[in-house]
Amino acid sequence: MSSLRTVTLGLAGFGTVGGGLVQLLQENRKELEARSGCSFVLKTVVVRDPSRARSVQLPPQTRLTTSLSEITDDPEIDIAIELMGGIEPARSFIQSALEHGKHVVTANKALLAEAGRGLFALAGRSGLRLLYEASVAGGIPVIQVLKDSLAGNAIHSIEGILNGTSNFILSEMSSKGADFSTALGEAQEKGYAEADPTLDIDGFDTAHKLVLLIRLAFGVEYPFARMPIQGIRGLDSMDIEYAREFGYRVKLLGQARMTEQGLEAGVYPVLVRHTYLLARVGGAYNAVRIEGNAVGSLFLHGLGAGALPTASAVLGDIVAAARGTTPFNSGFIEQVLPEANILPEDMPVSPYYVRFMVKDQPGVLHILTGVLASHGISIAQAFQRGARTSGVPLVLMLHEGRVSDVQAALKEISTMDFLCAPIVAYRVLD
Ligand code: NAP
Ligand code: HSE
């Protein structure tokens, strides 16, 4: 092989993903050298607690420290890798690394979704790469696909299973009858979950990733605070079972669609028809479906969380930064993108699954259908289960209607005295 160029790395964060990266830098050294013409030297690793036992050994020449400035201020380091997570000190670390002329690779979707604008602007002004393939859908190269491979398309829509932890929990509940907290514990053990797993189960992690995909697909900033978000906390296995009986699987989806009136986006548990590819994505797998005006429908599938799949994406970025091509970090020439024109809340339409826990008494169905009809909502299917006990589940599949009409009807019904529990309602992908 012709002579290799040395590229020096500084890594902040040596947990699940950082450990996977250190492992792959050693295991896949030959492949990396052959693909990039570079020899990667990991000079410095920063952690919170250097005394903690690690499952992966650092190379002998690597220095373990708690000081982030030993990376940012070191002129020998070419690429700073941020795998700590959270907003601070990750944001200041990336900013300082860019100010010191280093390319940056990160997996931090929370940071880039909530505070990415300034960092992209800084990287753009400085002609540096700020790469984040690992931040969305783990090992799936969706960012590269949107930025480069689909650059010749107007993107119409993106929808995906973007959180491995939630999908793992839903799969365990659906296929093994596992309860929610046992499945979450297992996802944490396997290294899928965020340090704060509420980000996973309450839908915020999916929303962070969706904001990044929206930026890449549509060239606009979607303010994170405006994203409608509903997670899977409190999802009842009864609804997973009933959904299955109707021919659907429950999935936590991030969805974004460009309409003539504006951009419609949100994160919700959705009943997905069982024949759809998205319905078949199980365990910690993620999938993204992209609809472009030239490519048509594209489906990407792969492991969305875990040490090695995520480190695979981090390494891809490290090689891209080492190869040194022009930085198009946001996927557009403009590094500071305009704000999205968000579709008014009463515009979106969707079919719905709704479960009412009701007293088993005459006239209930009549009242429910009456209220729904008064809001222009039509029923596709219905069933009632169970004996005359304290409450019976009455399940309705609603035809497509305006989300605002469904919400108004359910609000009206929610005060009625035949209800024994709060109403459960999920959108349907049909
Ligand atoms: P993790 O296992 O919790 O590891 C975090 C690492 O960062 C630890 O080594 C920790 O040090 C270090 N750290 C945290 N705060 C620090 C600080 N203030 N100063 C110095 N070091 C600090 O996290 P992870 O799962 O690897 O996730 C890392 C990033 O990758 C996050 O942004 C996450 O969202 C993203 N990500 C994770 C996955 C996944 O499957 N896990 C997938 C895609 C993206 P100690 O070891 O001393 O505690
Ligand atoms: N906690 C995230 C997940 C890691 O479960 O998908 C990957 O971003």
Short mmCIF file of C-alpha atoms and ligand atoms in Angstrom, two decimals:
data_model
loop_
_atom_site.label_atom_id
_atom_site.label_comp_id
_atom_site.label_asym_id
_atom_site.label_seq_id
_atom_site.Cartn_x
_atom_site.Cartn_y
_atom_site.Cartn_z
CA MET A 1 0.00 0.00 0.00
CA SER A 2 1.25 3.53 -0.75
CA SER A 3 2.29 5.56 2.29
CA LEU A 4 -0.45 6.38 4.74
CA ARG A 5 -1.31 9.86 5.98
CA THR A 6 -1.64 10.06 9.76
CA VAL A 7 -4.96 11.47 11.01
CA THR A 8 -5.08 12.19 14.74
CA LEU A 9 -8.33 11.75 16.65
CA GLY A 10 -9.62 13.05 19.98
CA LEU A 11 -12.65 11.28 21.46
CA ALA A 12 -14.95 12.80 24.09
CA GLY A 13 -17.09 9.99 25.55
CA PHE A 14 -16.06 6.37 25.99
CA GLY A 15 -19.41 4.74 26.82
CA THR A 16 -21.53 2.44 24.63
CA VAL A 17 -20.80 4.16 21.30
CA GLY A 18 -17.32 5.45 22.21
CA GLY A 19 -16.38 1.91 23.28
CA GLY A 20 -17.72 0.53 19.97
CA LEU A 21 -15.68 3.11 18.08
CA VAL A 22 -12.44 2.27 19.92
CA GLN A 23 -13.07 -1.43 19.24
CA LEU A 24 -13.67 -0.87 15.50
CA LEU A 25 -10.66 1.45 15.11
CA GLN A 26 -8.55 -1.50 16.20
CA GLU A 27 -10.48 -4.43 14.64
CA ASN A 28 -11.07 -2.78 11.25
CA ARG A 29 -7.72 -0.98 10.98
CA LYS A 30 -6.77 -2.63 7.67
CA GLU A 31 -10.12 -1.88 6.02
CA LEU A 32 -9.97 1.72 7.21
CA GLU A 33 -6.49 2.22 5.85
CA ALA A 34 -7.39 0.65 2.52
CA ARG A 35 -10.51 2.78 2.12
CA SER A 36 -9.09 6.12 3.27
CA GLY A 37 -5.33 6.02 2.75
CA CYS A 38 -5.08 7.23 6.34
CA SER A 39 -3.70 5.78 9.53
CA PHE A 40 -5.96 6.83 12.41
CA VAL A 41 -4.26 7.50 15.73
CA LEU A 42 -6.46 7.91 18.76
CA LYS A 43 -4.43 10.33 20.84
CA THR A 44 -6.83 11.43 23.59
CA VAL A 45 -10.01 10.11 25.19
CA VAL A 46 -12.06 12.21 27.63
CA VAL A 47 -14.46 10.70 30.19
CA ARG A 48 -16.14 11.82 33.41
CA ASP A 49 -14.65 9.08 35.58
CA PRO A 50 -11.29 7.64 34.43
CA SER A 51 -11.28 5.07 37.26
CA ARG A 52 -14.38 3.30 35.84
CA ALA A 53 -13.79 -0.24 34.51
CA ARG A 54 -14.19 -0.37 30.70
CA SER A 55 -15.02 -3.43 28.61
CA VAL A 56 -12.86 -2.13 25.73
CA GLN A 57 -9.12 -1.49 26.15
CA LEU A 58 -7.54 1.72 24.86
CA PRO A 59 -4.43 1.46 22.67
CA PRO A 60 -1.25 1.99 24.76
CA GLN A 61 -0.48 5.41 23.21
CA THR A 62 -3.96 6.86 24.04
CA ARG A 63 -4.24 9.27 26.95
CA LEU A 64 -7.36 9.01 29.17
CA THR A 65 -8.32 12.31 30.81
CA THR A 66 -11.25 14.35 32.13
CA SER A 67 -10.22 17.57 30.41
CA LEU A 68 -12.03 18.41 27.15
CA SER A 69 -9.52 21.16 26.36
CA GLU A 70 -6.88 18.46 25.93
CA ILE A 71 -8.70 17.72 22.68
CA THR A 72 -9.91 21.16 21.60
CA ASP A 73 -6.61 22.95 22.31
CA ASP A 74 -4.32 20.26 20.93
CA PRO A 75 -3.02 21.38 17.51
CA GLU A 76 -2.07 17.78 16.63
CA ILE A 77 -5.70 16.60 16.73
CA ASP A 78 -7.41 16.79 13.32
CA ILE A 79 -10.85 15.41 14.16
CA ALA A 80 -12.77 15.85 17.42
CA ILE A 81 -15.39 13.17 18.08
CA GLU A 82 -18.24 13.98 20.48
CA LEU A 83 -19.92 10.90 22.00
CA MET A 84 -20.87 12.23 25.43
CA GLY A 85 -24.50 13.12 24.66
CA GLY A 86 -26.62 15.90 26.20
CA ILE A 87 -26.47 19.63 25.49
CA GLU A 88 -23.60 20.80 27.72
CA PRO A 89 -20.65 20.42 27.75
CA ALA A 90 -21.14 18.81 24.30
CA ARG A 91 -22.17 22.11 22.64
CA SER A 92 -19.22 24.10 24.04
CA PHE A 93 -16.85 21.26 23.18
CA ILE A 94 -17.97 21.16 19.53
CA GLN A 95 -17.92 24.94 19.27
CA SER A 96 -14.41 25.11 20.67
CA ALA A 97 -13.18 22.27 18.45
CA LEU A 98 -14.53 24.13 15.37
CA GLU A 99 -13.02 27.41 16.55
CA HIS A 100 -9.70 25.59 16.81
CA GLY A 101 -10.03 24.44 13.17
CA LYS A 102 -10.95 20.79 13.78
CA HIS A 103 -13.52 18.76 11.90
CA VAL A 104 -16.16 17.36 14.23
CA VAL A 105 -18.03 14.06 14.22
CA THR A 106 -20.94 13.58 16.62
CA ALA A 107 -23.86 11.21 17.30
CA ASN A 108 -25.69 13.81 19.37
CA LYS A 109 -29.15 14.30 17.86
CA ALA A 110 -30.51 16.11 20.92
CA LEU A 111 -27.84 18.78 20.60
CA LEU A 112 -28.10 19.18 16.81
CA ALA A 113 -31.91 19.30 16.91
CA GLU A 114 -32.15 21.80 19.74
CA ALA A 115 -29.00 23.89 19.21
CA GLY A 116 -27.61 22.82 15.85
CA ARG A 117 -28.23 26.02 13.92
CA GLY A 118 -25.33 27.98 15.42
CA LEU A 119 -22.93 25.04 15.15
CA PHE A 120 -23.76 24.46 11.46
CA ALA A 121 -23.29 28.19 10.81
CA LEU A 122 -19.90 28.14 12.55
CA ALA A 123 -18.75 25.00 10.72
CA GLY A 124 -19.92 26.47 7.38
CA ARG A 125 -18.12 29.79 7.99
CA SER A 126 -14.95 27.92 8.93
CA GLY A 127 -15.04 25.50 5.99
CA LEU A 128 -15.03 22.57 8.41
CA ARG A 129 -17.01 19.35 8.48
CA LEU A 130 -19.62 18.78 11.16
CA LEU A 131 -20.76 15.23 10.53
CA TYR A 132 -23.54 13.38 12.30
CA GLU A 133 -24.48 10.20 10.44
CA ALA A 134 -24.75 8.23 13.71
CA SER A 135 -27.26 10.66 15.15
CA VAL A 136 -30.21 9.32 13.12
CA ALA A 137 -31.15 5.64 12.86
CA GLY A 138 -27.82 4.26 14.15
CA GLY A 139 -26.11 2.23 11.46
CA ILE A 140 -28.45 3.26 8.59
CA PRO A 141 -26.68 5.78 6.33
CA VAL A 142 -29.77 7.95 5.90
CA ILE A 143 -28.02 11.30 6.28
CA GLN A 144 -25.58 10.55 3.48
CA VAL A 145 -28.48 9.33 1.34
CA LEU A 146 -30.49 12.53 1.83
CA LYS A 147 -27.50 14.85 1.53
CA ASP A 148 -25.87 13.28 -1.52
CA SER A 149 -27.64 10.35 -3.14
CA LEU A 150 -31.08 12.03 -3.26
CA ALA A 151 -29.80 15.54 -4.04
CA GLY A 152 -31.61 15.34 -7.40
CA ASN A 153 -35.04 14.93 -5.80
CA ALA A 154 -37.76 17.09 -4.38
CA ILE A 155 -38.59 15.13 -1.24
CA HIS A 156 -42.32 14.75 -0.56
CA SER A 157 -42.30 12.81 2.69
CA ILE A 158 -40.25 10.94 5.24
CA GLU A 159 -41.54 8.53 7.81
CA GLY A 160 -39.69 6.15 9.99
CA ILE A 161 -39.12 4.05 13.03
CA LEU A 162 -36.28 6.11 14.46
CA ASN A 163 -35.93 4.88 18.03
CA GLY A 164 -34.49 1.42 18.64
CA THR A 165 -35.46 1.35 22.32
CA SER A 166 -39.15 2.02 21.67
CA ASN A 167 -39.28 -0.39 18.78
CA PHE A 168 -37.59 -3.04 20.92
CA ILE A 169 -40.15 -2.49 23.70
CA LEU A 170 -43.12 -2.61 21.30
CA SER A 171 -41.76 -5.77 19.64
CA GLU A 172 -41.22 -7.51 22.99
CA MET A 173 -44.73 -6.54 24.15
CA SER A 174 -46.26 -7.62 20.88
CA SER A 175 -44.43 -10.90 20.23
CA LYS A 176 -43.60 -12.15 23.74
CA GLY A 177 -46.28 -10.48 25.83
CA ALA A 178 -43.49 -8.79 27.86
CA ASP A 179 -44.48 -5.96 30.16
CA PHE A 180 -43.29 -2.44 29.43
CA SER A 181 -40.74 -2.01 32.24
CA THR A 182 -39.07 -5.43 31.74
CA ALA A 183 -38.63 -4.68 28.03
CA LEU A 184 -37.22 -1.21 28.82
CA GLY A 185 -34.75 -2.75 31.31
CA GLU A 186 -33.55 -5.15 28.63
CA ALA A 187 -33.12 -2.32 26.09
CA GLN A 188 -31.04 -0.44 28.66
CA GLU A 189 -28.88 -3.52 29.32
CA LYS A 190 -28.23 -3.90 25.60
CA GLY A 191 -27.01 -0.27 25.36
CA TYR A 192 -29.88 0.96 23.14
CA ALA A 193 -31.40 3.50 25.51
CA GLU A 194 -30.32 7.09 26.13
CA ALA A 195 -28.70 7.93 29.48
CA ASP A 196 -32.16 9.35 30.28
CA PRO A 197 -34.55 6.73 28.80
CA THR A 198 -37.53 9.06 29.02
CA LEU A 199 -36.09 10.62 25.84
CA ASP A 200 -36.70 7.27 24.12
CA ILE A 201 -40.08 6.27 25.49
CA ASP A 202 -41.67 9.73 25.49
CA GLY A 203 -40.84 10.28 21.81
CA PHE A 204 -38.29 13.10 22.22
CA ASP A 205 -35.42 11.10 20.71
CA THR A 206 -37.55 10.33 17.64
CA ALA A 207 -38.47 14.01 17.43
CA HIS A 208 -34.81 15.08 17.64
CA LYS A 209 -34.00 12.76 14.74
CA LEU A 210 -37.02 13.96 12.76
CA VAL A 211 -35.87 17.58 13.08
CA LEU A 212 -32.51 16.56 11.58
CA LEU A 213 -34.17 14.65 8.74
CA ILE A 214 -36.51 17.58 8.00
CA ARG A 215 -33.50 19.87 7.71
CA LEU A 216 -31.83 17.51 5.24
CA ALA A 217 -34.95 16.65 3.26
CA PHE A 218 -36.65 20.02 2.98
CA GLY A 219 -33.88 22.55 3.72
CA VAL A 220 -35.78 24.18 6.59
CA GLU A 221 -35.45 24.51 10.34
CA TYR A 222 -38.34 22.97 12.29
CA PRO A 223 -38.20 24.45 15.81
CA PHE A 224 -38.04 21.46 18.16
CA ALA A 225 -40.38 23.09 20.67
CA ARG A 226 -43.17 23.18 18.04
CA MET A 227 -43.02 19.46 17.18
CA PRO A 228 -46.15 17.51 18.23
CA ILE A 229 -44.79 14.56 20.26
CA GLN A 230 -46.51 11.55 21.80
CA GLY A 231 -44.40 8.61 23.02
CA ILE A 232 -45.20 5.04 24.01
CA ARG A 233 -45.28 5.46 27.79
CA GLY A 234 -48.47 3.97 29.16
CA LEU A 235 -49.28 2.12 25.95
CA ASP A 236 -51.54 -0.76 26.99
CA SER A 237 -50.88 -4.28 25.69
CA MET A 238 -54.67 -4.47 25.16
CA ASP A 239 -54.33 -1.93 22.32
CA ILE A 240 -51.43 -3.84 20.76
CA GLU A 241 -53.64 -6.95 20.80
CA TYR A 242 -56.73 -5.22 19.37
CA ALA A 243 -54.61 -3.51 16.71
CA ARG A 244 -53.33 -6.95 15.72
CA GLU A 245 -56.91 -8.25 15.44
CA PHE A 246 -57.69 -5.42 12.99
CA GLY A 247 -54.52 -6.31 11.02
CA TYR A 248 -52.15 -3.61 12.32
CA ARG A 249 -48.92 -3.36 14.32
CA VAL A 250 -48.31 -0.46 16.72
CA LYS A 251 -45.13 1.47 15.89
CA LEU A 252 -43.67 4.73 17.14
CA LEU A 253 -43.30 6.79 13.97
CA GLY A 254 -41.74 10.11 13.11
CA GLN A 255 -43.54 11.54 10.09
CA ALA A 256 -42.96 14.61 7.95
CA ARG A 257 -44.81 15.51 4.77
CA MET A 258 -44.53 18.60 2.58
CA THR A 259 -47.93 19.81 1.43
CA GLU A 260 -48.89 22.85 -0.64
CA GLN A 261 -50.04 24.56 2.54
CA GLY A 262 -46.93 23.79 4.60
CA LEU A 263 -44.93 21.14 6.40
CA GLU A 264 -46.82 18.56 8.46
CA ALA A 265 -44.71 16.70 11.03
CA GLY A 266 -45.09 14.82 14.30
CA VAL A 267 -44.18 11.83 16.44
CA TYR A 268 -46.93 9.42 17.45
CA PRO A 269 -47.62 5.75 18.15
CA VAL A 270 -49.34 4.69 14.93
CA LEU A 271 -51.23 1.56 13.89
CA VAL A 272 -49.42 0.40 10.74
CA ARG A 273 -51.11 -2.09 8.39
CA HIS A 274 -49.34 -5.42 8.90
CA THR A 275 -48.50 -5.87 5.23
CA TYR A 276 -46.39 -2.67 5.16
CA LEU A 277 -42.62 -3.00 5.45
CA LEU A 278 -42.66 -0.59 8.39
CA ALA A 279 -44.92 -2.98 10.31
CA ARG A 280 -42.34 -5.75 9.95
CA VAL A 281 -39.44 -3.82 11.45
CA GLY A 282 -38.75 -5.55 14.77
CA GLY A 283 -36.47 -5.29 17.80
CA ALA A 284 -33.83 -2.55 17.81
CA TYR A 285 -34.10 -2.18 14.04
CA ASN A 286 -34.99 1.18 12.53
CA ALA A 287 -36.38 1.97 9.11
CA VAL A 288 -36.87 5.12 7.09
CA ARG A 289 -39.22 5.46 4.12
CA ILE A 290 -38.45 8.41 1.86
CA GLU A 291 -40.69 9.55 -0.98
CA GLY A 292 -38.95 11.63 -3.66
CA ASN A 293 -40.33 12.97 -6.95
CA ALA A 294 -37.67 11.14 -8.97
CA VAL A 295 -36.69 8.12 -6.90
CA GLY A 296 -40.25 7.22 -5.85
CA SER A 297 -40.46 5.32 -2.58
CA LEU A 298 -37.19 4.30 -0.93
CA PHE A 299 -36.95 2.09 2.15
CA LEU A 300 -33.85 1.92 4.36
CA HIS A 301 -33.61 -0.68 7.11
CA GLY A 302 -30.95 -1.54 9.67
CA LEU A 303 -29.92 -1.56 13.32
CA GLY A 304 -30.83 1.77 14.85
CA ALA A 305 -28.98 1.53 18.15
CA GLY A 306 -26.19 -0.32 19.91
CA ALA A 307 -22.42 0.02 20.13
CA LEU A 308 -21.16 -1.35 16.81
CA PRO A 309 -23.92 -0.26 14.39
CA THR A 310 -23.67 3.29 15.75
CA ALA A 311 -19.87 3.24 15.76
CA SER A 312 -20.03 2.05 12.14
CA ALA A 313 -21.74 5.34 11.24
CA VAL A 314 -19.28 7.38 13.34
CA LEU A 315 -16.37 5.72 11.55
CA GLY A 316 -17.91 6.44 8.14
CA ASP A 317 -17.94 10.13 9.10
CA ILE A 318 -14.35 10.00 10.36
CA VAL A 319 -13.25 8.58 7.01
CA ALA A 320 -15.29 11.24 5.14
CA ALA A 321 -13.67 14.00 7.23
CA ALA A 322 -10.20 12.50 6.68
CA ARG A 323 -10.78 12.33 2.92
CA GLY A 324 -11.52 16.05 3.10
CA THR A 325 -14.19 16.94 0.58
CA THR A 326 -16.20 20.19 0.50
CA PRO A 327 -18.33 20.61 3.63
CA PHE A 328 -22.06 20.60 2.86
CA ASN A 329 -22.98 19.86 6.46
CA SER A 330 -26.63 20.85 6.21
CA GLY A 331 -26.99 19.23 2.77
CA PHE A 332 -27.60 22.68 1.22
CA ILE A 333 -25.35 25.52 0.08
CA GLU A 334 -26.96 27.75 2.71
CA GLN A 335 -25.56 26.77 6.09
CA VAL A 336 -28.24 28.77 7.93
CA LEU A 337 -31.60 27.49 6.76
CA PRO A 338 -34.94 29.36 6.86
CA GLU A 339 -37.61 28.36 9.35
CA ALA A 340 -40.23 25.86 8.17
CA ASN A 341 -43.71 26.97 7.14
CA ILE A 342 -45.53 24.59 9.47
CA LEU A 343 -48.95 23.29 8.45
CA PRO A 344 -51.68 24.74 10.71
CA GLU A 345 -52.67 22.28 13.42
CA ASP A 346 -56.22 21.79 12.12
CA MET A 347 -55.14 20.77 8.62
CA PRO A 348 -53.71 17.21 8.88
CA VAL A 349 -56.00 14.23 8.23
CA SER A 350 -55.68 10.64 9.45
CA PRO A 351 -57.71 7.52 10.09
CA TYR A 352 -57.87 6.68 13.82
CA TYR A 353 -58.06 3.76 16.25
CA VAL A 354 -60.04 4.74 19.35
CA ARG A 355 -60.73 2.68 22.50
CA PHE A 356 -63.36 3.76 25.01
CA MET A 357 -63.72 1.94 28.35
CA VAL A 358 -67.47 2.23 28.89
CA LYS A 359 -70.25 1.08 31.18
CA ASP A 360 -72.06 -1.73 29.40
CA GLN A 361 -75.47 -0.04 29.18
CA PRO A 362 -78.01 0.68 26.45
CA GLY A 363 -77.45 3.70 24.23
CA VAL A 364 -73.71 4.18 24.71
CA LEU A 365 -72.79 3.25 21.15
CA HIS A 366 -75.61 5.44 19.88
CA ILE A 367 -74.30 8.47 21.79
CA LEU A 368 -70.69 7.88 20.70
CA THR A 369 -71.56 7.51 17.04
CA GLY A 370 -73.84 10.54 17.30
CA VAL A 371 -71.04 12.78 18.62
CA LEU A 372 -68.60 11.48 16.01
CA ALA A 373 -71.14 12.03 13.24
CA SER A 374 -71.81 15.58 14.46
CA HIS A 375 -68.09 16.27 13.83
CA GLY A 376 -68.28 14.68 10.38
CA ILE A 377 -66.38 11.53 11.41
CA SER A 378 -67.33 8.21 9.94
CA ILE A 379 -66.75 4.77 11.52
CA ALA A 380 -65.02 2.02 9.51
CA GLN A 381 -65.17 -0.88 12.01
CA ALA A 382 -66.24 -1.46 15.62
CA PHE A 383 -66.22 -4.11 18.32
CA GLN A 384 -66.99 -4.46 22.00
CA ARG A 385 -65.32 -7.02 24.27
CA GLY A 386 -65.92 -8.58 27.66
CA ALA A 387 -68.76 -9.14 30.11
CA ARG A 388 -70.89 -6.65 32.05
CA THR A 389 -68.24 -5.80 34.67
CA SER A 390 -66.91 -2.42 35.74
CA GLY A 391 -66.20 -1.37 32.14
CA VAL A 392 -65.87 -2.90 28.69
CA PRO A 393 -63.57 -1.89 25.85
CA LEU A 394 -65.45 -0.45 22.89
CA VAL A 395 -63.05 -0.10 19.97
CA LEU A 396 -63.69 1.95 16.84
CA MET A 397 -61.63 2.28 13.68
CA LEU A 398 -62.43 5.67 12.19
CA HIS A 399 -62.22 6.59 8.52
CA GLU A 400 -59.81 9.35 7.57
CA GLY A 401 -60.89 12.65 9.06
CA ARG A 402 -59.35 15.94 10.10
CA VAL A 403 -57.25 15.46 13.21
CA SER A 404 -58.82 18.58 14.74
CA ASP A 405 -62.35 17.15 14.23
CA VAL A 406 -61.39 13.84 15.86
CA GLN A 407 -59.78 15.68 18.77
CA ALA A 408 -62.86 17.90 19.22
CA ALA A 409 -65.21 14.89 19.20
CA LEU A 410 -63.07 12.97 21.71
CA LYS A 411 -62.88 16.03 23.96
CA GLU A 412 -66.68 16.24 23.94
CA ILE A 413 -67.01 12.51 24.73
CA SER A 414 -64.32 12.61 27.46
CA THR A 415 -66.70 14.27 29.95
CA MET A 416 -69.53 11.72 29.53
CA ASP A 417 -70.41 9.71 32.62
CA PHE A 418 -70.51 6.28 30.94
CA LEU A 419 -66.71 6.43 30.48
CA CYS A 420 -64.73 4.35 33.01
CA ALA A 421 -61.20 5.39 31.92
CA PRO A 422 -59.48 8.00 29.73
CA ILE A 423 -59.99 7.55 25.96
CA VAL A 424 -57.10 5.96 24.03
CA ALA A 425 -56.63 7.21 20.45
CA TYR A 426 -53.90 6.44 17.93
CA ARG A 427 -53.44 7.43 14.30
CA VAL A 428 -53.54 4.72 11.63
CA LEU A 429 -51.25 4.28 8.63
CA ASP A 430 -53.42 2.64 6.00
P1 NAP B 1 -23.03 6.55 27.34
O1 NAP B 1 -22.87 5.08 27.24
O2 NAP B 1 -23.80 7.14 28.48
O3 NAP B 1 -21.56 7.21 27.33
C1 NAP B 1 -21.33 8.57 27.53
C2 NAP B 1 -19.83 8.78 27.68
O4 NAP B 1 -19.58 10.18 27.78
C3 NAP B 1 -19.22 8.14 28.92
O5 NAP B 1 -17.94 7.63 28.64
C4 NAP B 1 -19.10 9.33 29.90
O6 NAP B 1 -18.00 9.21 30.81
C5 NAP B 1 -18.81 10.47 28.95
N1 NAP B 1 -19.29 11.74 29.48
C6 NAP B 1 -20.55 12.11 29.76
N2 NAP B 1 -20.56 13.37 30.22
C7 NAP B 1 -19.29 13.80 30.21
C8 NAP B 1 -18.66 15.01 30.58
N3 NAP B 1 -19.35 16.05 31.08
N4 NAP B 1 -17.31 15.12 30.45
C9 NAP B 1 -16.59 14.08 29.97
N5 NAP B 1 -17.14 12.89 29.59
C10 NAP B 1 -18.48 12.76 29.72
O7 NAP B 1 -23.71 7.13 26.01
P2 NAP B 1 -23.82 6.44 24.58
O8 NAP B 1 -24.97 5.50 24.56
O9 NAP B 1 -22.50 5.97 24.14
O10 NAP B 1 -24.29 7.69 23.70
C11 NAP B 1 -23.37 8.68 23.31
C12 NAP B 1 -24.01 9.58 22.26
O11 NAP B 1 -24.36 8.79 21.14
C13 NAP B 1 -25.31 10.27 22.70
O12 NAP B 1 -25.40 11.52 22.07
C14 NAP B 1 -26.39 9.34 22.16
O13 NAP B 1 -27.61 10.00 21.94
C15 NAP B 1 -25.75 8.93 20.85
N6 NAP B 1 -26.22 7.68 20.29
C16 NAP B 1 -26.27 6.56 21.04
C17 NAP B 1 -26.66 5.36 20.46
C18 NAP B 1 -26.73 4.08 21.26
O14 NAP B 1 -27.17 3.07 20.70
N7 NAP B 1 -26.31 4.06 22.51
C19 NAP B 1 -27.02 5.33 19.12
C20 NAP B 1 -26.96 6.50 18.36
C21 NAP B 1 -26.55 7.67 18.96
P3 NAP B 1 -17.95 8.03 31.91
O15 NAP B 1 -17.78 6.75 31.10
O16 NAP B 1 -16.79 8.34 32.75
O17 NAP B 1 -19.28 8.09 32.61
N1 HSE B 2 -31.55 5.65 22.26
C1 HSE B 2 -31.52 5.64 20.85
C2 HSE B 2 -32.47 4.57 20.34
C3 HSE B 2 -30.13 5.35 20.37
O1 HSE B 2 -32.95 3.75 21.13
O2 HSE B 2 -32.77 4.56 19.15
C4 HSE B 2 -29.98 5.51 18.88
O3 HSE B 2 -30.07 6.84 18.51
#
